[in-house]
């Protein structure tokens, strides 16, 4: 698996990475010149992946952030801290509660230290830094179903945003200006504006194809 960039309106993609062991893209660095990725290099199988920074433009060696495992990495706006997830069964496994539930941790790149941020027996996942760097959005299953939540690091205040009960909120993404969250629930995509319009709005997707199935089908 390799990483490519492409202009939003569409054009020929540009290949960024070339390592034969592949990559998993986590997101952009705030400087717009690097990408946060996961990859397995010197370790194998469970907990083998590490976080790296990959530069855009000139082809250079990747930079490892720390020698330990994690997933769902999110770099702070200043690039000095990374939120990530430890433990946890697969996100599609429902109703798990116990000591192996997903936890959100933070690594301080300047101090080289790890800090546990959120732990709950039903799991916390998918952290996304807010643009001010004071807190983050995430998905938490405190009420039994993973929903979007907001956490303030200094005060420890935790606020629930969505109220889905039929299935989990998964794969959230935050716009660069921090005004809009997009996420998936069941087979649909939704958007909301935290703090303003928190009623999830379904995103309608229309796909045009050349195939015309028979009416009998």
JSON list of C-alpha atoms in Angstrom, two decimals:
[
{"chain": "A", "resi": 1, "resn": "UNK", "atom": "CA", "xyz": [0.00, 0.00, 0.00]},
{"chain": "A", "resi": 2, "resn": "UNK", "atom": "CA", "xyz": [1.48, 3.35, -1.08]},
{"chain": "A", "resi": 3, "resn": "UNK", "atom": "CA", "xyz": [0.37, 6.92, -0.45]},
{"chain": "A", "resi": 4, "resn": "UNK", "atom": "CA", "xyz": [-0.56, 9.36, -3.21]},
{"chain": "A", "resi": 5, "resn": "UNK", "atom": "CA", "xyz": [-1.69, 12.98, -3.34]},
{"chain": "A", "resi": 6, "resn": "UNK", "atom": "CA", "xyz": [-4.14, 14.47, -5.80]},
{"chain": "A", "resi": 7, "resn": "UNK", "atom": "CA", "xyz": [-5.78, 17.89, -6.26]},
{"chain": "A", "resi": 8, "resn": "UNK", "atom": "CA", "xyz": [-9.34, 17.99, -4.93]},
{"chain": "A", "resi": 9, "resn": "UNK", "atom": "CA", "xyz": [-10.93, 18.81, -8.33]},
{"chain": "A", "resi": 10, "resn": "UNK", "atom": "CA", "xyz": [-9.22, 15.71, -9.72]},
{"chain": "A", "resi": 11, "resn": "UNK", "atom": "CA", "xyz": [-6.09, 15.14, -11.76]},
{"chain": "A", "resi": 12, "resn": "UNK", "atom": "CA", "xyz": [-3.29, 12.62, -12.12]},
{"chain": "A", "resi": 13, "resn": "UNK", "atom": "CA", "xyz": [-2.23, 11.31, -8.67]},
{"chain": "A", "resi": 14, "resn": "UNK", "atom": "CA", "xyz": [1.36, 11.76, -7.46]},
{"chain": "A", "resi": 15, "resn": "UNK", "atom": "CA", "xyz": [3.00, 8.87, -5.63]},
{"chain": "A", "resi": 16, "resn": "UNK", "atom": "CA", "xyz": [4.62, 9.96, -2.35]},
{"chain": "A", "resi": 17, "resn": "UNK", "atom": "CA", "xyz": [5.86, 6.72, -0.77]},
{"chain": "A", "resi": 18, "resn": "UNK", "atom": "CA", "xyz": [7.77, 3.79, -2.27]},
{"chain": "A", "resi": 19, "resn": "UNK", "atom": "CA", "xyz": [8.74, 1.43, 0.57]},
{"chain": "A", "resi": 20, "resn": "UNK", "atom": "CA", "xyz": [7.86, -2.17, -0.34]},
{"chain": "A", "resi": 21, "resn": "UNK", "atom": "CA", "xyz": [6.46, -2.86, 3.15]},
{"chain": "A", "resi": 22, "resn": "UNK", "atom": "CA", "xyz": [3.72, -0.26, 2.59]},
{"chain": "A", "resi": 23, "resn": "UNK", "atom": "CA", "xyz": [1.99, 2.42, 4.63]},
{"chain": "A", "resi": 24, "resn": "UNK", "atom": "CA", "xyz": [-1.27, 3.37, 6.33]},
{"chain": "A", "resi": 25, "resn": "UNK", "atom": "CA", "xyz": [-2.13, 7.08, 6.09]},
{"chain": "A", "resi": 26, "resn": "UNK", "atom": "CA", "xyz": [-3.27, 8.85, 9.29]},
{"chain": "A", "resi": 27, "resn": "UNK", "atom": "CA", "xyz": [-3.30, 12.46, 8.12]},
{"chain": "A", "resi": 28, "resn": "UNK", "atom": "CA", "xyz": [-1.47, 15.68, 7.33]},
{"chain": "A", "resi": 29, "resn": "UNK", "atom": "CA", "xyz": [1.06, 17.48, 9.49]},
{"chain": "A", "resi": 30, "resn": "UNK", "atom": "CA", "xyz": [-0.13, 21.04, 10.16]},
{"chain": "A", "resi": 31, "resn": "UNK", "atom": "CA", "xyz": [2.86, 22.43, 8.22]},
{"chain": "A", "resi": 32, "resn": "UNK", "atom": "CA", "xyz": [1.46, 20.85, 5.04]},
{"chain": "A", "resi": 33, "resn": "UNK", "atom": "CA", "xyz": [4.91, 19.47, 4.22]},
{"chain": "A", "resi": 34, "resn": "UNK", "atom": "CA", "xyz": [4.69, 16.08, 5.95]},
{"chain": "A", "resi": 35, "resn": "UNK", "atom": "CA", "xyz": [2.28, 13.18, 6.41]},
{"chain": "A", "resi": 36, "resn": "UNK", "atom": "CA", "xyz": [1.62, 11.13, 9.54]},
{"chain": "A", "resi": 37, "resn": "UNK", "atom": "CA", "xyz": [1.65, 7.44, 8.66]},
{"chain": "A", "resi": 38, "resn": "UNK", "atom": "CA", "xyz": [1.81, 3.98, 10.22]},
{"chain": "A", "resi": 39, "resn": "UNK", "atom": "CA", "xyz": [4.06, 1.22, 8.97]},
{"chain": "A", "resi": 40, "resn": "UNK", "atom": "CA", "xyz": [5.74, -2.01, 10.05]},
{"chain": "A", "resi": 41, "resn": "UNK", "atom": "CA", "xyz": [9.50, -2.09, 9.66]},
{"chain": "A", "resi": 42, "resn": "UNK", "atom": "CA", "xyz": [11.53, -3.73, 12.46]},
{"chain": "A", "resi": 43, "resn": "UNK", "atom": "CA", "xyz": [8.65, -5.46, 14.26]},
{"chain": "A", "resi": 44, "resn": "UNK", "atom": "CA", "xyz": [6.18, -8.10, 13.16]},
{"chain": "A", "resi": 45, "resn": "UNK", "atom": "CA", "xyz": [2.51, -9.03, 13.60]},
{"chain": "A", "resi": 46, "resn": "UNK", "atom": "CA", "xyz": [0.63, -7.73, 16.66]},
{"chain": "A", "resi": 47, "resn": "UNK", "atom": "CA", "xyz": [1.81, -4.29, 17.79]},
{"chain": "A", "resi": 48, "resn": "UNK", "atom": "CA", "xyz": [4.31, -4.20, 14.93]},
{"chain": "A", "resi": 49, "resn": "UNK", "atom": "CA", "xyz": [3.28, -0.85, 13.46]},
{"chain": "A", "resi": 50, "resn": "UNK", "atom": "CA", "xyz": [4.97, 2.44, 14.39]},
{"chain": "A", "resi": 51, "resn": "UNK", "atom": "CA", "xyz": [4.15, 6.08, 13.64]},
{"chain": "A", "resi": 52, "resn": "UNK", "atom": "CA", "xyz": [6.33, 7.90, 11.09]},
{"chain": "A", "resi": 53, "resn": "UNK", "atom": "CA", "xyz": [6.49, 11.29, 9.44]},
{"chain": "A", "resi": 54, "resn": "UNK", "atom": "CA", "xyz": [6.97, 11.17, 5.68]},
{"chain": "A", "resi": 55, "resn": "UNK", "atom": "CA", "xyz": [8.07, 14.35, 3.87]},
{"chain": "A", "resi": 56, "resn": "UNK", "atom": "CA", "xyz": [6.39, 15.60, 0.72]},
{"chain": "A", "resi": 57, "resn": "UNK", "atom": "CA", "xyz": [8.41, 16.81, -2.22]},
{"chain": "A", "resi": 58, "resn": "UNK", "atom": "CA", "xyz": [12.00, 15.63, -1.93]},
{"chain": "A", "resi": 59, "resn": "UNK", "atom": "CA", "xyz": [12.30, 11.89, -1.34]},
{"chain": "A", "resi": 60, "resn": "UNK", "atom": "CA", "xyz": [13.89, 11.40, 2.10]},
{"chain": "A", "resi": 61, "resn": "UNK", "atom": "CA", "xyz": [13.93, 8.78, 4.84]},
{"chain": "A", "resi": 62, "resn": "UNK", "atom": "CA", "xyz": [10.87, 8.57, 7.07]},
{"chain": "A", "resi": 63, "resn": "UNK", "atom": "CA", "xyz": [11.14, 9.72, 10.71]},
{"chain": "A", "resi": 64, "resn": "UNK", "atom": "CA", "xyz": [9.87, 7.47, 13.51]},
{"chain": "A", "resi": 65, "resn": "UNK", "atom": "CA", "xyz": [8.00, 9.37, 16.26]},
{"chain": "A", "resi": 66, "resn": "UNK", "atom": "CA", "xyz": [8.55, 6.81, 19.04]},
{"chain": "A", "resi": 67, "resn": "UNK", "atom": "CA", "xyz": [9.44, 3.14, 19.25]},
{"chain": "A", "resi": 68, "resn": "UNK", "atom": "CA", "xyz": [6.13, 1.71, 20.40]},
{"chain": "A", "resi": 69, "resn": "UNK", "atom": "CA", "xyz": [2.80, 0.73, 18.90]},
{"chain": "A", "resi": 70, "resn": "UNK", "atom": "CA", "xyz": [-0.45, 2.61, 18.47]},
{"chain": "A", "resi": 71, "resn": "UNK", "atom": "CA", "xyz": [-3.25, 3.34, 16.01]},
{"chain": "A", "resi": 72, "resn": "UNK", "atom": "CA", "xyz": [-5.56, 6.22, 14.98]},
{"chain": "A", "resi": 73, "resn": "UNK", "atom": "CA", "xyz": [-2.76, 8.80, 15.30]},
{"chain": "A", "resi": 74, "resn": "UNK", "atom": "CA", "xyz": [-3.58, 12.51, 15.36]},
{"chain": "A", "resi": 75, "resn": "UNK", "atom": "CA", "xyz": [-0.91, 15.23, 15.49]},
{"chain": "A", "resi": 76, "resn": "UNK", "atom": "CA", "xyz": [-1.53, 18.41, 17.47]},
{"chain": "A", "resi": 77, "resn": "UNK", "atom": "CA", "xyz": [-1.67, 21.68, 15.50]},
{"chain": "A", "resi": 78, "resn": "UNK", "atom": "CA", "xyz": [1.88, 22.56, 16.60]},
{"chain": "A", "resi": 79, "resn": "UNK", "atom": "CA", "xyz": [3.13, 19.06, 15.72]},
{"chain": "A", "resi": 80, "resn": "UNK", "atom": "CA", "xyz": [4.61, 18.54, 19.20]},
{"chain": "A", "resi": 81, "resn": "UNK", "atom": "CA", "xyz": [2.05, 16.06, 20.57]},
{"chain": "A", "resi": 82, "resn": "UNK", "atom": "CA", "xyz": [0.34, 13.03, 19.14]},
{"chain": "A", "resi": 83, "resn": "UNK", "atom": "CA", "xyz": [-2.88, 11.42, 20.34]},
{"chain": "A", "resi": 84, "resn": "UNK", "atom": "CA", "xyz": [-3.24, 7.74, 19.58]},
{"chain": "A", "resi": 85, "resn": "UNK", "atom": "CA", "xyz": [-5.11, 4.58, 20.58]},
{"chain": "A", "resi": 86, "resn": "UNK", "atom": "CA", "xyz": [-3.77, 1.56, 22.47]},
{"chain": "A", "resi": 87, "resn": "UNK", "atom": "CA", "xyz": [-5.44, -1.83, 22.93]},
{"chain": "A", "resi": 88, "resn": "UNK", "atom": "CA", "xyz": [-9.02, -2.54, 21.93]},
{"chain": "A", "resi": 89, "resn": "UNK", "atom": "CA", "xyz": [-10.68, -5.25, 19.83]},
{"chain": "A", "resi": 90, "resn": "UNK", "atom": "CA", "xyz": [-11.66, -4.47, 16.23]},
{"chain": "A", "resi": 91, "resn": "UNK", "atom": "CA", "xyz": [-13.99, -1.45, 16.12]},
{"chain": "A", "resi": 92, "resn": "UNK", "atom": "CA", "xyz": [-16.79, -3.52, 14.54]},
{"chain": "A", "resi": 93, "resn": "UNK", "atom": "CA", "xyz": [-16.91, -5.86, 17.56]},
{"chain": "A", "resi": 94, "resn": "UNK", "atom": "CA", "xyz": [-19.90, -4.62, 19.52]},
{"chain": "A", "resi": 95, "resn": "UNK", "atom": "CA", "xyz": [-20.64, -4.58, 23.24]},
{"chain": "A", "resi": 96, "resn": "UNK", "atom": "CA", "xyz": [-17.11, -5.35, 24.47]},
{"chain": "A", "resi": 97, "resn": "UNK", "atom": "CA", "xyz": [-16.34, -4.19, 28.00]},
{"chain": "A", "resi": 98, "resn": "UNK", "atom": "CA", "xyz": [-13.20, -5.06, 29.93]},
{"chain": "A", "resi": 99, "resn": "UNK", "atom": "CA", "xyz": [-9.52, -4.50, 30.54]},
{"chain": "A", "resi": 100, "resn": "UNK", "atom": "CA", "xyz": [-8.62, -4.67, 26.83]},
{"chain": "A", "resi": 101, "resn": "UNK", "atom": "CA", "xyz": [-10.90, -1.81, 25.81]},
{"chain": "A", "resi": 102, "resn": "UNK", "atom": "CA", "xyz": [-9.37, 0.86, 23.55]},
{"chain": "A", "resi": 103, "resn": "UNK", "atom": "CA", "xyz": [-7.61, 3.72, 25.37]},
{"chain": "A", "resi": 104, "resn": "UNK", "atom": "CA", "xyz": [-6.51, 7.16, 24.20]},
{"chain": "A", "resi": 105, "resn": "UNK", "atom": "CA", "xyz": [-2.91, 8.15, 25.01]},
{"chain": "A", "resi": 106, "resn": "UNK", "atom": "CA", "xyz": [-0.76, 11.19, 24.29]},
{"chain": "A", "resi": 107, "resn": "UNK", "atom": "CA", "xyz": [2.96, 11.35, 23.48]},
{"chain": "A", "resi": 108, "resn": "UNK", "atom": "CA", "xyz": [4.90, 14.57, 24.07]},
{"chain": "A", "resi": 109, "resn": "UNK", "atom": "CA", "xyz": [7.58, 14.72, 21.38]},
{"chain": "A", "resi": 110, "resn": "UNK", "atom": "CA", "xyz": [9.63, 17.40, 23.19]},
{"chain": "A", "resi": 111, "resn": "UNK", "atom": "CA", "xyz": [9.66, 15.66, 26.57]},
{"chain": "A", "resi": 112, "resn": "UNK", "atom": "CA", "xyz": [9.61, 12.11, 25.20]},
{"chain": "A", "resi": 113, "resn": "UNK", "atom": "CA", "xyz": [6.89, 11.08, 27.66]},
{"chain": "A", "resi": 114, "resn": "UNK", "atom": "CA", "xyz": [3.59, 9.19, 27.39]},
{"chain": "A", "resi": 115, "resn": "UNK", "atom": "CA", "xyz": [0.39, 10.23, 29.15]},
{"chain": "A", "resi": 116, "resn": "UNK", "atom": "CA", "xyz": [-2.84, 8.22, 29.48]},
{"chain": "A", "resi": 117, "resn": "UNK", "atom": "CA", "xyz": [-5.71, 10.56, 28.60]},
{"chain": "A", "resi": 118, "resn": "UNK", "atom": "CA", "xyz": [-8.93, 8.52, 28.42]},
{"chain": "A", "resi": 119, "resn": "UNK", "atom": "CA", "xyz": [-9.74, 5.04, 29.66]},
{"chain": "A", "resi": 120, "resn": "UNK", "atom": "CA", "xyz": [-13.16, 3.42, 29.86]},
{"chain": "A", "resi": 121, "resn": "UNK", "atom": "CA", "xyz": [-14.11, -0.24, 30.07]},
{"chain": "A", "resi": 122, "resn": "UNK", "atom": "CA", "xyz": [-16.21, 0.12, 26.90]},
{"chain": "A", "resi": 123, "resn": "UNK", "atom": "CA", "xyz": [-13.58, 1.92, 24.87]},
{"chain": "A", "resi": 124, "resn": "UNK", "atom": "CA", "xyz": [-12.44, 5.29, 23.49]},
{"chain": "A", "resi": 125, "resn": "UNK", "atom": "CA", "xyz": [-11.22, 5.65, 19.90]},
{"chain": "A", "resi": 126, "resn": "UNK", "atom": "CA", "xyz": [-10.42, 7.92, 16.95]},
{"chain": "A", "resi": 127, "resn": "UNK", "atom": "CA", "xyz": [-9.07, 11.13, 18.58]},
{"chain": "A", "resi": 128, "resn": "UNK", "atom": "CA", "xyz": [-9.04, 14.28, 16.43]},
{"chain": "A", "resi": 129, "resn": "UNK", "atom": "CA", "xyz": [-7.28, 17.41, 17.71]},
{"chain": "A", "resi": 130, "resn": "UNK", "atom": "CA", "xyz": [-9.25, 20.64, 17.72]},
{"chain": "A", "resi": 131, "resn": "UNK", "atom": "CA", "xyz": [-7.51, 23.52, 15.90]},
{"chain": "A", "resi": 132, "resn": "UNK", "atom": "CA", "xyz": [-6.74, 25.36, 19.17]},
{"chain": "A", "resi": 133, "resn": "UNK", "atom": "CA", "xyz": [-4.84, 22.34, 20.56]},
{"chain": "A", "resi": 134, "resn": "UNK", "atom": "CA", "xyz": [-6.70, 22.51, 23.87]},
{"chain": "A", "resi": 135, "resn": "UNK", "atom": "CA", "xyz": [-8.86, 19.47, 23.36]},
{"chain": "A", "resi": 136, "resn": "UNK", "atom": "CA", "xyz": [-10.07, 16.91, 20.87]},
{"chain": "A", "resi": 137, "resn": "UNK", "atom": "CA", "xyz": [-13.04, 15.03, 19.49]},
{"chain": "A", "resi": 138, "resn": "UNK", "atom": "CA", "xyz": [-13.25, 11.26, 19.73]},
{"chain": "A", "resi": 139, "resn": "UNK", "atom": "CA", "xyz": [-15.66, 8.34, 19.69]},
{"chain": "A", "resi": 140, "resn": "UNK", "atom": "CA", "xyz": [-16.55, 6.79, 23.04]},
{"chain": "A", "resi": 141, "resn": "UNK", "atom": "CA", "xyz": [-18.85, 3.94, 24.06]},
{"chain": "A", "resi": 142, "resn": "UNK", "atom": "CA", "xyz": [-19.54, 5.06, 27.63]},
{"chain": "A", "resi": 143, "resn": "UNK", "atom": "CA", "xyz": [-23.27, 4.57, 27.02]},
{"chain": "A", "resi": 144, "resn": "UNK", "atom": "CA", "xyz": [-22.87, 1.29, 25.16]},
{"chain": "A", "resi": 145, "resn": "UNK", "atom": "CA", "xyz": [-22.63, 2.63, 21.59]},
{"chain": "A", "resi": 146, "resn": "UNK", "atom": "CA", "xyz": [-19.70, 4.58, 20.16]},
{"chain": "A", "resi": 147, "resn": "UNK", "atom": "CA", "xyz": [-20.76, 8.19, 19.67]},
{"chain": "A", "resi": 148, "resn": "UNK", "atom": "CA", "xyz": [-18.91, 11.42, 18.98]},
{"chain": "A", "resi": 149, "resn": "UNK", "atom": "CA", "xyz": [-17.66, 13.16, 22.10]},
{"chain": "A", "resi": 150, "resn": "UNK", "atom": "CA", "xyz": [-15.62, 16.28, 22.94]},
{"chain": "A", "resi": 151, "resn": "UNK", "atom": "CA", "xyz": [-12.85, 16.35, 25.57]},
{"chain": "A", "resi": 152, "resn": "UNK", "atom": "CA", "xyz": [-11.04, 19.33, 27.13]},
{"chain": "A", "resi": 153, "resn": "UNK", "atom": "CA", "xyz": [-7.55, 18.37, 28.31]},
{"chain": "A", "resi": 154, "resn": "UNK", "atom": "CA", "xyz": [-7.04, 21.07, 30.97]},
{"chain": "A", "resi": 155, "resn": "UNK", "atom": "CA", "xyz": [-10.39, 20.68, 32.75]},
{"chain": "A", "resi": 156, "resn": "UNK", "atom": "CA", "xyz": [-11.14, 17.04, 31.93]},
{"chain": "A", "resi": 157, "resn": "UNK", "atom": "CA", "xyz": [-14.62, 18.06, 30.81]},
{"chain": "A", "resi": 158, "resn": "UNK", "atom": "CA", "xyz": [-16.18, 15.41, 28.57]},
{"chain": "A", "resi": 159, "resn": "UNK", "atom": "CA", "xyz": [-19.26, 16.10, 26.45]},
{"chain": "A", "resi": 160, "resn": "UNK", "atom": "CA", "xyz": [-21.36, 13.76, 24.34]},
{"chain": "A", "resi": 161, "resn": "UNK", "atom": "CA", "xyz": [-22.27, 15.15, 20.89]},
{"chain": "A", "resi": 162, "resn": "UNK", "atom": "CA", "xyz": [-24.24, 12.48, 18.98]},
{"chain": "A", "resi": 163, "resn": "UNK", "atom": "CA", "xyz": [-26.84, 10.01, 20.25]},
{"chain": "A", "resi": 164, "resn": "UNK", "atom": "CA", "xyz": [-26.87, 7.03, 17.90]},
{"chain": "A", "resi": 165, "resn": "UNK", "atom": "CA", "xyz": [-28.12, 3.79, 19.44]},
{"chain": "A", "resi": 166, "resn": "UNK", "atom": "CA", "xyz": [-28.59, 1.42, 16.51]},
{"chain": "A", "resi": 167, "resn": "UNK", "atom": "CA", "xyz": [-24.92, 1.27, 15.55]},
{"chain": "A", "resi": 168, "resn": "UNK", "atom": "CA", "xyz": [-21.54, 2.88, 16.24]},
{"chain": "A", "resi": 169, "resn": "UNK", "atom": "CA", "xyz": [-20.25, 6.18, 14.93]},
{"chain": "A", "resi": 170, "resn": "UNK", "atom": "CA", "xyz": [-16.99, 5.30, 13.16]},
{"chain": "A", "resi": 171, "resn": "UNK", "atom": "CA", "xyz": [-14.25, 6.83, 11.00]},
{"chain": "A", "resi": 172, "resn": "UNK", "atom": "CA", "xyz": [-14.76, 10.50, 11.97]},
{"chain": "A", "resi": 173, "resn": "UNK", "atom": "CA", "xyz": [-12.87, 13.25, 10.11]},
{"chain": "A", "resi": 174, "resn": "UNK", "atom": "CA", "xyz": [-12.53, 16.95, 10.98]},
{"chain": "A", "resi": 175, "resn": "UNK", "atom": "CA", "xyz": [-12.28, 19.80, 8.50]},
{"chain": "A", "resi": 176, "resn": "UNK", "atom": "CA", "xyz": [-9.07, 21.81, 8.73]},
{"chain": "A", "resi": 177, "resn": "UNK", "atom": "CA", "xyz": [-10.90, 24.86, 10.11]},
{"chain": "A", "resi": 178, "resn": "UNK", "atom": "CA", "xyz": [-12.41, 22.67, 12.83]},
{"chain": "A", "resi": 179, "resn": "UNK", "atom": "CA", "xyz": [-15.97, 23.66, 12.00]},
{"chain": "A", "resi": 180, "resn": "UNK", "atom": "CA", "xyz": [-17.32, 20.43, 10.51]},
{"chain": "A", "resi": 181, "resn": "UNK", "atom": "CA", "xyz": [-17.13, 16.78, 11.48]},
{"chain": "A", "resi": 182, "resn": "UNK", "atom": "CA", "xyz": [-17.95, 14.01, 9.02]},
{"chain": "A", "resi": 183, "resn": "UNK", "atom": "CA", "xyz": [-18.51, 10.43, 10.15]},
{"chain": "A", "resi": 184, "resn": "UNK", "atom": "CA", "xyz": [-20.10, 7.13, 9.22]},
{"chain": "A", "resi": 185, "resn": "UNK", "atom": "CA", "xyz": [-23.00, 5.37, 10.97]},
{"chain": "A", "resi": 186, "resn": "UNK", "atom": "CA", "xyz": [-24.32, 2.11, 9.52]},
{"chain": "A", "resi": 187, "resn": "UNK", "atom": "CA", "xyz": [-24.02, 2.58, 5.72]},
{"chain": "A", "resi": 188, "resn": "UNK", "atom": "CA", "xyz": [-24.40, 6.36, 5.62]},
{"chain": "A", "resi": 189, "resn": "UNK", "atom": "CA", "xyz": [-22.16, 9.41, 5.96]},
{"chain": "A", "resi": 190, "resn": "UNK", "atom": "CA", "xyz": [-23.20, 12.36, 8.13]},
{"chain": "A", "resi": 191, "resn": "UNK", "atom": "CA", "xyz": [-21.92, 15.84, 8.89]},
{"chain": "A", "resi": 192, "resn": "UNK", "atom": "CA", "xyz": [-22.37, 18.08, 11.93]},
{"chain": "A", "resi": 193, "resn": "UNK", "atom": "CA", "xyz": [-21.02, 21.43, 13.14]},
{"chain": "A", "resi": 194, "resn": "UNK", "atom": "CA", "xyz": [-19.87, 21.04, 16.78]},
{"chain": "A", "resi": 195, "resn": "UNK", "atom": "CA", "xyz": [-21.14, 23.79, 19.05]},
{"chain": "A", "resi": 196, "resn": "UNK", "atom": "CA", "xyz": [-23.42, 25.21, 16.36]},
{"chain": "A", "resi": 197, "resn": "UNK", "atom": "CA", "xyz": [-25.63, 22.73, 14.53]},
{"chain": "A", "resi": 198, "resn": "UNK", "atom": "CA", "xyz": [-25.21, 19.32, 16.16]},
{"chain": "A", "resi": 199, "resn": "UNK", "atom": "CA", "xyz": [-28.11, 17.63, 14.39]},
{"chain": "A", "resi": 200, "resn": "UNK", "atom": "CA", "xyz": [-26.45, 15.01, 12.16]},
{"chain": "A", "resi": 201, "resn": "UNK", "atom": "CA", "xyz": [-27.21, 15.63, 8.50]},
{"chain": "A", "resi": 202, "resn": "UNK", "atom": "CA", "xyz": [-27.06, 12.69, 6.12]},
{"chain": "A", "resi": 203, "resn": "UNK", "atom": "CA", "xyz": [-24.80, 13.23, 3.11]},
{"chain": "A", "resi": 204, "resn": "UNK", "atom": "CA", "xyz": [-26.53, 12.10, -0.05]},
{"chain": "A", "resi": 205, "resn": "UNK", "atom": "CA", "xyz": [-24.25, 10.32, -2.51]},
{"chain": "A", "resi": 206, "resn": "UNK", "atom": "CA", "xyz": [-25.31, 9.81, -6.12]},
{"chain": "A", "resi": 207, "resn": "UNK", "atom": "CA", "xyz": [-23.31, 7.54, -8.40]},
{"chain": "A", "resi": 208, "resn": "UNK", "atom": "CA", "xyz": [-23.80, 7.50, -12.17]},
{"chain": "A", "resi": 209, "resn": "UNK", "atom": "CA", "xyz": [-22.85, 4.32, -14.01]},
{"chain": "A", "resi": 210, "resn": "UNK", "atom": "CA", "xyz": [-23.09, 2.99, -17.54]},
{"chain": "A", "resi": 211, "resn": "UNK", "atom": "CA", "xyz": [-24.76, -0.20, -16.37]},
{"chain": "A", "resi": 212, "resn": "UNK", "atom": "CA", "xyz": [-28.50, -0.50, -16.93]},
{"chain": "A", "resi": 213, "resn": "UNK", "atom": "CA", "xyz": [-29.77, -3.59, -15.08]},
{"chain": "A", "resi": 214, "resn": "UNK", "atom": "CA", "xyz": [-32.76, -5.42, -16.45]},
{"chain": "A", "resi": 215, "resn": "UNK", "atom": "CA", "xyz": [-36.06, -4.68, -14.75]},
{"chain": "A", "resi": 216, "resn": "UNK", "atom": "CA", "xyz": [-36.41, -8.37, -13.84]},
{"chain": "A", "resi": 217, "resn": "UNK", "atom": "CA", "xyz": [-33.18, -8.12, -11.86]}
]
